[in-house]
Coordinates of C-alpha atoms in Angstrom, one line a residue:
M1 CA 34.2 6.7 12.8
D2 CA 31.8 3.9 11.3
D3 CA 29.5 6.3 10.0
L4 CA 32.5 7.9 8.0
D5 CA 33.6 4.5 6.6
N6 CA 30.2 3.5 5.6
K7 CA 29.9 6.9 3.8
C8 CA 33.1 6.2 2.0
A9 CA 32.1 3.0 1.0
S10 CA 28.5 4.4 -0.1
L11 CA 30.4 7.1 -2.2
R12 CA 32.9 4.6 -3.7
T13 CA 30.0 2.3 -4.7
E14 CA 28.1 5.0 -6.2
I15 CA 31.0 6.4 -8.3
A16 CA 31.7 3.0 -9.6
A17 CA 28.2 2.8 -10.9
T18 CA 28.5 6.4 -12.2
E19 CA 31.6 5.5 -14.0
V20 CA 30.1 2.4 -15.5
Q21 CA 27.3 4.5 -17.0
L22 CA 29.6 7.4 -18.0
A23 CA 31.6 4.7 -19.9
K24 CA 28.6 3.5 -21.9
L25 CA 27.8 7.2 -22.5
K26 CA 31.2 8.0 -23.9
R27 CA 31.0 5.1 -26.3
E28 CA 27.5 6.2 -27.6
L29 CA 29.2 10.0 -28.0
K30 CA 32.1 8.4 -29.9
A31 CA 30.0 6.9 -32.3
A32 CA 27.6 9.6 -32.8
E33 CA 30.7 11.8 -33.5
E34 CA 32.1 9.5 -36.2
S35 CA 29.1 9.2 -37.9
A36 CA 28.6 13.2 -37.9
S37 CA 32.1 13.7 -39.1
K38 CA 31.7 11.3 -42.2
C39 CA 28.5 13.2 -43.1
R40 CA 30.1 16.6 -43.2
T41 CA 33.2 15.1 -45.2
T42 CA 31.3 13.5 -47.8
N43 CA 28.7 16.3 -47.8
A44 CA 26.1 13.2 -48.4
P45 CA 23.2 12.2 -46.3
E46 CA 24.2 10.2 -43.1
P47 CA 25.2 6.6 -44.1
V48 CA 23.3 3.7 -42.7
P49 CA 25.6 2.5 -39.8
S50 CA 26.7 -1.3 -40.2
E51 CA 25.8 -3.8 -37.5
A52 CA 29.1 -3.6 -35.9
Q53 CA 28.5 0.3 -35.6
T54 CA 24.9 0.0 -34.2
K55 CA 25.4 -2.8 -31.7
R56 CA 27.9 -4.8 -29.7
K57 CA 28.9 -8.2 -30.5
W58 CA 26.9 -9.3 -27.2
P59 CA 23.4 -7.9 -26.4
L60 CA 24.4 -6.8 -22.8
L61 CA 27.1 -4.9 -21.4
D62 CA 30.1 -6.9 -19.9
E63 CA 29.0 -5.2 -16.5
E64 CA 25.4 -6.5 -17.1
Y65 CA 26.6 -10.0 -17.6
R66 CA 28.4 -10.0 -14.4
R67 CA 25.7 -8.4 -12.6
Y68 CA 22.7 -10.6 -13.8
G69 CA 24.7 -13.8 -14.5
R70 CA 23.4 -15.9 -11.6
Q71 CA 19.9 -14.6 -12.7
M72 CA 20.4 -15.6 -16.3
I73 CA 21.6 -19.1 -15.7
V74 CA 18.2 -20.0 -14.2
P75 CA 16.4 -22.1 -17.0
Q76 CA 13.2 -20.1 -16.8
V77 CA 15.0 -16.8 -17.4
G78 CA 18.0 -17.3 -19.3
L79 CA 19.3 -14.8 -21.7
R80 CA 15.9 -14.2 -23.4
G81 CA 14.2 -13.5 -20.3
Q82 CA 16.9 -11.2 -19.4
L83 CA 16.4 -9.1 -22.4
K84 CA 12.8 -8.9 -21.8
L85 CA 13.1 -7.9 -18.3
R86 CA 15.6 -4.8 -19.9
A87 CA 13.0 -4.0 -22.3
A88 CA 10.1 -3.9 -19.8
K89 CA 8.5 -1.1 -18.4
V90 CA 6.9 -1.7 -14.9
L91 CA 4.6 0.9 -12.7
I92 CA 4.7 0.6 -9.0
V93 CA 1.6 2.2 -7.3
G94 CA 2.9 2.9 -3.8
A95 CA 6.1 3.2 -2.3
G96 CA 5.5 1.9 1.0
G97 CA 5.7 -1.4 2.5
L98 CA 4.7 -3.7 -0.4
G99 CA 6.3 -1.2 -3.1
C100 CA 9.9 -1.0 -1.4
P101 CA 10.8 -4.7 -1.7
A102 CA 9.1 -5.0 -4.8
A103 CA 11.0 -2.2 -6.2
L104 CA 14.0 -3.5 -4.5
Y105 CA 13.9 -6.9 -6.5
L106 CA 12.7 -5.6 -9.7
A107 CA 15.4 -3.0 -10.0
G108 CA 18.1 -5.6 -8.8
A109 CA 16.9 -8.0 -11.6
G110 CA 17.4 -5.4 -14.4
V111 CA 14.0 -4.2 -15.1
G112 CA 14.6 -1.4 -17.9
T113 CA 12.2 1.3 -16.6
L114 CA 10.6 1.5 -13.1
G115 CA 7.9 4.1 -12.4
L116 CA 7.0 4.7 -8.8
V117 CA 3.6 6.6 -7.9
D118 CA 3.1 8.0 -4.3
G119 CA 2.3 11.3 -3.0
D120 CA 3.5 10.4 0.7
T121 CA 6.5 11.7 2.5
V122 CA 8.7 9.6 4.6
E123 CA 7.7 9.4 8.2
S124 CA 9.8 7.6 11.1
S125 CA 6.8 5.2 11.6
N126 CA 7.4 3.9 8.3
L127 CA 10.9 2.9 8.7
H128 CA 10.4 -0.5 10.5
R129 CA 9.2 -1.9 7.3
Q130 CA 9.6 0.3 4.1
V131 CA 13.1 -0.9 3.5
L132 CA 14.0 1.5 0.8
H133 CA 13.6 4.6 3.3
K134 CA 16.3 6.0 5.5
S135 CA 16.0 8.1 8.8
R136 CA 17.9 11.1 7.1
N137 CA 14.9 10.9 4.4
V138 CA 12.1 11.8 6.9
G139 CA 10.3 14.4 5.2
K140 CA 11.2 13.6 1.7
F141 CA 8.8 12.4 -0.9
K142 CA 8.8 8.4 -0.8
V143 CA 9.4 8.0 -4.2
D144 CA 12.4 10.3 -4.3
S145 CA 13.8 8.6 -1.2
A146 CA 13.3 5.1 -2.9
I147 CA 14.8 6.2 -6.1
E148 CA 17.8 7.6 -4.4
Y149 CA 18.3 4.1 -2.8
L150 CA 17.4 1.8 -6.2
K151 CA 20.1 4.0 -8.2
E152 CA 22.7 3.0 -5.5
L153 CA 21.6 -0.8 -6.1
N154 CA 21.6 -0.6 -10.0
P155 CA 22.3 2.5 -12.2
H156 CA 21.1 0.8 -15.4
P157 CA 17.4 1.0 -15.2
T158 CA 15.4 4.3 -15.8
Y159 CA 13.7 5.5 -12.6
I160 CA 10.4 7.8 -13.1
A161 CA 9.0 9.5 -10.2
H162 CA 5.3 10.5 -10.0
R163 CA 5.0 12.7 -6.8
S164 CA 1.2 12.2 -6.3
H165 CA -1.6 9.9 -5.6
L166 CA -3.1 8.2 -8.3
A167 CA -6.2 10.0 -9.3
P168 CA -8.8 8.9 -11.8
Q169 CA -8.3 11.7 -14.1
E170 CA -4.5 10.8 -14.7
A171 CA -4.5 7.1 -14.1
A172 CA -5.1 6.1 -17.8
E173 CA -2.1 8.5 -19.1
I174 CA 0.2 7.4 -16.3
L175 CA -0.7 3.4 -16.5
R176 CA -0.4 3.6 -20.5
K177 CA 3.4 4.2 -20.6
Y178 CA 3.9 0.7 -18.8
D179 CA 3.7 -3.0 -19.6
L180 CA 2.9 -4.2 -16.2
I181 CA 1.4 -2.6 -13.1
L182 CA 2.0 -3.4 -9.3
D183 CA -0.7 -2.5 -7.0
C184 CA 1.1 -1.9 -3.8
T185 CA -1.5 0.3 -2.0
D186 CA -3.5 0.0 0.9
N187 CA -7.0 1.0 0.3
P188 CA -10.1 -0.3 -1.7
A189 CA -10.9 2.8 -3.8
T190 CA -7.4 2.8 -5.2
R191 CA -7.5 -0.9 -5.6
Y192 CA -10.6 -0.8 -7.8
L193 CA -9.2 2.2 -9.8
I194 CA -6.0 0.6 -10.7
S195 CA -7.7 -2.8 -11.4
D196 CA -10.4 -0.9 -14.0
T197 CA -7.7 1.2 -15.7
A198 CA -5.3 -1.7 -16.1
V199 CA -8.1 -3.7 -17.7
L200 CA -9.3 -1.0 -20.2
L201 CA -5.6 -0.4 -21.1
G202 CA -4.8 -4.1 -21.5
K203 CA -2.3 -4.3 -18.8
P204 CA -1.5 -7.2 -16.5
L205 CA -1.6 -6.4 -12.7
V206 CA 0.0 -8.1 -9.8
S207 CA -2.0 -7.0 -6.4
A208 CA -0.8 -7.7 -3.2
S209 CA -2.0 -6.6 0.6
A210 CA -0.9 -7.2 4.2
L211 CA -2.1 -6.6 7.5
R212 CA -1.1 -7.5 10.8
T213 CA 0.5 -11.0 10.3
E214 CA -1.3 -12.1 7.1
G215 CA -1.1 -11.5 3.3
Q216 CA -2.8 -11.9 0.0
L217 CA -1.4 -12.0 -3.7
M218 CA -3.0 -12.3 -7.1
V219 CA -2.0 -11.9 -10.7
L220 CA -4.9 -10.2 -12.4
N221 CA -5.9 -9.5 -15.8
N222 CA -3.1 -12.0 -17.1
P223 CA -3.6 -12.7 -19.9
P224 CA -4.9 -9.1 -20.7
R225 CA -7.6 -9.2 -23.1
P226 CA -10.2 -6.7 -24.0
P227 CA -13.5 -6.5 -22.3
G228 CA -15.6 -9.3 -23.4
D229 CA -13.2 -11.7 -24.3
K230 CA -13.7 -15.0 -21.9
T231 CA -10.1 -15.8 -22.4
G232 CA -8.8 -12.8 -20.2
G233 CA -7.7 -13.2 -16.6
P234 CA -10.1 -12.1 -14.1
C235 CA -9.9 -8.6 -12.5
Y236 CA -10.2 -7.3 -9.0
R237 CA -13.9 -6.9 -9.6
C238 CA -14.3 -10.2 -10.8
V239 CA -12.9 -11.4 -7.3
F240 CA -14.4 -8.8 -5.2
P241 CA -17.5 -7.5 -7.0
R242 CA -18.5 -5.4 -3.6
P243 CA -16.1 -3.6 -1.6
P244 CA -16.0 -4.3 2.0
P245 CA -17.9 -2.4 4.5
A246 CA -16.4 0.7 5.1
N247 CA -16.7 0.2 9.1
S248 CA -15.0 -3.3 8.7
I249 CA -11.7 -1.8 6.9
T250 CA -8.6 -1.5 9.1
S251 CA -5.7 0.0 8.0
C252 CA -1.9 -0.8 9.3
A253 CA -2.0 2.3 11.3
D254 CA -4.9 0.9 13.2
G255 CA -4.4 -2.9 13.0
G256 CA -0.7 -2.7 13.0
I257 CA 1.6 -4.8 10.6
L258 CA 4.7 -6.9 11.1
G259 CA 7.4 -5.9 8.7
P260 CA 8.4 -9.2 7.5
V261 CA 4.8 -9.9 6.2
V262 CA 4.5 -7.1 4.2
G263 CA 7.9 -7.5 3.0
A264 CA 7.5 -11.1 2.0
M265 CA 4.4 -10.2 0.1
G266 CA 6.1 -7.4 -1.8
V267 CA 9.0 -9.8 -2.6
L268 CA 6.3 -12.1 -4.0
Q269 CA 4.8 -9.3 -6.0
A270 CA 8.2 -9.0 -7.4
L271 CA 8.8 -12.7 -8.2
E272 CA 5.3 -12.7 -10.2
A273 CA 6.0 -9.6 -12.1
I274 CA 9.3 -11.4 -13.3
K275 CA 7.4 -14.4 -14.0
V276 CA 4.9 -12.5 -16.2
L277 CA 7.5 -10.4 -17.8
T278 CA 9.6 -13.7 -18.9
H279 CA 6.6 -16.0 -19.4
D280 CA 6.4 -17.6 -23.0
A281 CA 2.8 -18.2 -23.4
E282 CA 3.2 -19.8 -26.6
V283 CA 5.3 -22.6 -25.1
N284 CA 4.2 -23.0 -21.8
G285 CA 0.6 -21.9 -22.0
P286 CA -1.4 -19.4 -19.7
T287 CA -0.9 -19.3 -15.9
P288 CA -4.3 -20.2 -14.2
P289 CA -5.2 -17.6 -11.7
T290 CA -4.9 -18.1 -8.1
L291 CA -5.1 -16.4 -4.7
L292 CA -2.1 -16.7 -2.4
I293 CA -3.0 -16.4 1.2
F294 CA -0.1 -16.0 3.5
S295 CA -0.5 -16.2 7.4
A296 CA 2.6 -15.9 9.4
Y297 CA 1.2 -17.7 12.5
S298 CA -0.5 -20.6 10.9
S299 CA 0.9 -24.0 9.6
P300 CA 1.3 -24.0 6.6
Q301 CA 2.1 -20.6 6.2
F302 CA 1.0 -20.5 2.5
R303 CA -2.4 -21.4 1.0
T304 CA -3.4 -21.2 -2.8
I305 CA -7.0 -20.9 -4.1
K306 CA -8.0 -21.4 -7.6
L307 CA -9.8 -18.4 -9.0
R308 CA -12.4 -18.5 -11.5
S309 CA -12.3 -17.0 -14.9
R310 CA -13.9 -13.6 -16.0
R311 CA -17.3 -13.0 -14.2
P312 CA -19.9 -12.8 -17.0
N313 CA -21.6 -9.9 -15.6
C314 CA -18.3 -8.0 -14.4
A315 CA -18.8 -4.1 -14.6
V316 CA -15.3 -3.6 -16.3
C317 CA -14.2 -6.8 -18.0
S318 CA -17.2 -8.5 -19.2
A319 CA -19.5 -8.0 -22.4
E320 CA -22.0 -6.3 -20.3
A321 CA -19.1 -3.7 -19.0
T322 CA -20.3 -0.3 -17.8
V323 CA -16.9 1.1 -16.7
T324 CA -15.2 3.0 -19.4
L325 CA -12.1 5.0 -19.5
D326 CA -14.0 8.1 -20.1
S327 CA -16.2 7.1 -16.8
V328 CA -13.0 6.9 -14.9
R329 CA -11.4 10.0 -16.3
S330 CA -14.7 11.9 -15.9
G331 CA -15.3 10.8 -12.4
S332 CA -18.7 9.6 -13.0
M333 CA -17.1 6.2 -11.8
D334 CA -16.8 7.5 -8.3
Y335 CA -14.5 5.2 -6.3
V336 CA -14.8 6.7 -3.0
F337 CA -18.8 6.9 -3.2
F338 CA -18.5 3.2 -4.6
C339 CA -16.6 2.1 -1.5
G340 CA -18.3 3.9 0.9
T341 CA -15.4 5.5 2.6
A342 CA -16.7 9.1 2.9
G343 CA -18.2 10.7 5.7
L344 CA -16.5 9.1 8.6
E345 CA -15.8 12.2 10.6
D346 CA -19.7 12.9 10.7
A347 CA -20.8 9.6 12.6
L348 CA -21.6 11.8 15.6
S349 CA -23.1 15.2 15.9
P350 CA -21.2 17.8 17.5
D351 CA -22.8 17.7 20.8
E352 CA -21.9 13.9 21.0
R353 CA -18.1 14.8 20.6
I354 CA -15.6 16.6 23.1
T355 CA -12.1 17.9 22.5
P356 CA -9.2 16.2 24.4
L357 CA -8.3 19.8 25.7
E358 CA -12.1 20.2 26.9
Y359 CA -12.2 17.0 28.7
H360 CA -8.6 17.6 30.3
L361 CA -9.7 20.9 31.7
N362 CA -13.2 20.4 32.6
H363 CA -14.0 16.8 33.4
S364 CA -10.7 14.7 34.2
T365 CA -11.0 15.1 37.5
T366 CA -14.4 14.8 38.3
A367 CA -15.1 11.9 40.8
N368 CA -18.4 10.4 39.0
R369 CA -17.3 9.7 35.7
H370 CA -16.2 6.4 33.2
I371 CA -13.8 6.8 30.6
L372 CA -13.7 3.9 28.3
D373 CA -10.8 3.1 25.8
V374 CA -12.0 0.9 22.8
R375 CA -8.4 0.1 21.6
E376 CA -7.1 -3.4 21.3
K377 CA -5.5 -4.7 24.6
V378 CA -2.3 -4.6 22.9
Q379 CA -2.6 -0.8 22.4
F380 CA -4.1 -0.3 25.8
D381 CA -1.0 -2.1 27.2
I382 CA 1.2 0.6 25.6
C383 CA -0.2 3.5 27.3
S384 CA -3.5 4.4 28.6
L385 CA -5.2 7.5 30.5
E386 CA -5.4 7.3 34.2
N387 CA -8.6 5.1 35.5
S388 CA -9.6 4.4 32.0
I389 CA -11.3 1.0 31.3
N390 CA -10.3 -1.1 28.5
I391 CA -13.2 -2.6 26.2
P392 CA -11.9 -3.6 22.8
I393 CA -13.8 -2.6 19.9
S394 CA -13.8 -6.0 18.6
H395 CA -15.7 -7.2 21.8
I396 CA -18.2 -4.2 21.2
L397 CA -19.0 -5.3 17.6
A398 CA -18.8 -9.2 18.1
L399 CA -22.3 -9.2 19.2
A400 CA -25.4 -7.9 17.2
P401 CA -26.8 -4.5 18.5
S402 CA -29.4 -4.9 21.3
A403 CA -32.8 -3.1 21.3
P404 CA -32.7 -0.1 23.3
L405 CA -33.4 -0.4 27.1
T406 CA -36.7 0.7 28.4
G407 CA -36.4 0.3 32.2
V408 CA -34.2 -1.1 35.0
D409 CA -35.3 -4.5 34.5
D410 CA -33.7 -4.3 31.1
L411 CA -30.2 -4.1 32.7
K412 CA -30.0 -8.0 32.8
P413 CA -29.5 -8.9 29.0
L414 CA -26.8 -6.3 28.8
P415 CA -23.7 -7.7 26.8
S416 CA -20.8 -9.4 28.7
W417 CA -18.4 -6.8 27.6
L418 CA -20.0 -4.1 29.5
P419 CA -18.5 -3.7 33.1
P420 CA -20.8 -4.1 36.1
E421 CA -20.0 -0.9 37.6
I422 CA -20.9 1.0 34.4
A423 CA -23.9 -1.4 34.1
A424 CA -25.2 -0.6 37.6
D425 CA -24.4 3.2 37.4
S426 CA -27.3 4.9 35.3
E427 CA -26.0 8.6 36.4
S428 CA -22.4 9.1 35.9
P429 CA -21.4 10.5 32.0
I430 CA -19.1 7.9 29.7
Y431 CA -16.2 9.2 27.9
V432 CA -15.3 6.9 25.1
V433 CA -11.5 7.4 23.5
C434 CA -9.6 5.3 20.9
R435 CA -6.5 5.8 18.9
Q436 CA -7.8 8.4 16.4
G437 CA -11.2 9.1 17.2
N438 CA -13.2 6.7 14.6
D439 CA -13.9 3.7 16.7
S440 CA -14.9 5.6 19.7
Q441 CA -17.6 7.0 17.3
T442 CA -19.0 3.7 16.7
A443 CA -18.7 2.8 20.5
V444 CA -20.8 5.7 21.4
R445 CA -23.5 4.9 19.0
R446 CA -23.6 1.1 20.3
L447 CA -23.8 2.4 24.0
K448 CA -26.8 4.5 23.2
N449 CA -28.4 1.9 21.2
L450 CA -28.2 -0.1 24.4
G451 CA -29.9 2.6 26.1
L452 CA -27.5 3.7 28.8
D453 CA -27.8 7.2 27.7
R454 CA -31.4 6.9 29.4
G455 CA -33.0 8.7 26.3
G456 CA -30.3 11.5 26.3
E457 CA -30.4 12.3 30.5
R458 CA -27.0 10.6 30.6
L459 CA -23.9 12.2 28.8
I460 CA -22.3 9.6 26.7
V461 CA -19.5 11.3 24.3
D462 CA -16.4 10.5 22.4
I463 CA -13.1 12.2 22.9
K464 CA -12.6 13.9 19.3
G465 CA -9.5 12.8 17.5
G466 CA -8.7 10.2 20.0
L467 CA -5.2 9.8 21.9
R468 CA -3.4 11.5 18.8
S469 CA -5.0 14.5 19.3
W470 CA -4.6 13.9 23.0
R471 CA -0.7 14.0 22.4
E472 CA -1.4 17.4 20.5
Q473 CA -3.3 19.0 22.8
V474 CA -2.6 17.9 26.3
D475 CA 0.4 15.9 26.8
S476 CA 3.3 16.2 24.0
E477 CA 5.1 13.4 25.7
W478 CA 2.3 10.8 25.0
P479 CA 3.8 8.0 23.1
D480 CA 3.3 8.4 19.3
Y481 CA 3.3 4.8 18.3

């Protein structure tokens, strides 16, 4: 019964919003028909409408005054700011944990045009943090799911769906149509692509990120100035001239994310976007660039770091710029190669890997064997293979690689994270598993660098595809977290 009541309430809300939009269209149609009738009657060119015919006495609709009233009486916004918001076109790249709350508040604030870019579909694992999506929309494009919700919230804005991931070949054509860009993505290659394109097109950019319990926020290329103009705001390359090492990047799928953390960063993105769109630089001057750092379990939770101006040798916004729209569009600026994210699946050779099914059928019951689970302990506690030993990959990578072992006496300097039963056993094979088959490859390489494979005489392999593939090939009831 509650579901039916909720559905009825939702339909009433949608009908009311549609009626508002329909009334607006009827007024516009009536005015157009009257003008057309006069033209036909007099057989003369269409007369120039009077001011009373072209606009209302007040610049907003009655319903808009009621909807945005609490916002317009804030001194920093006012009617002038509200009109700026209604005229603005904002592009949100990524309809996930950051993009959902950002879109929610920008639509609620009355931004005139909202574009959303995302090629992913809704998954149930998204729902704890991506607040625009519903359980019934699992499998639907995220941009369509988000826009469905936003239209119920506010029917006045124009919503534009871009149902694909942002690619270098089309980035400029998409970003060119908007006034402000929000980077709500989760990988370095796309971040550099968005920032470079925004600078080259003269668009300010609000960039945020979140992982586990921490987040970061920056407003970049603000004010937007051509490359070489030192008065422009710094870009993403100015703050991070080089991308982080590929093997140091942790995604939300691997590292986890607390919903309110990414939600807070998305809301702050919307706030900064509103500030950029309504800011009067002539009156208030430029806003100094800063990096906002949020940590949910720290005190204080927020810290602000002042950013420097544009780097004099920046590859995109300095007078020595080498990145151009042509180089981005043509692919000669290869962002995947620049960020070093290619080739992860080839870290080990085929004979150093084993499928979950092969391990289960041929090796899982062998008495003399060791299976190492290199997930972090919090994941190991959720579920684990029988008789597996947990050695978190963070422990394995904490110490510098040791020189390969050359003899029995060399067992003494083995790292403290290596269990004694493995250190003392030089014969039994070692099988390494992780969640998706990436960290396990790194661990196998580290174990071999320690000389535990005895020059290839001892088998050390990883379980290909990790526990995600274990679920697909061996145990369909394995927790899919």
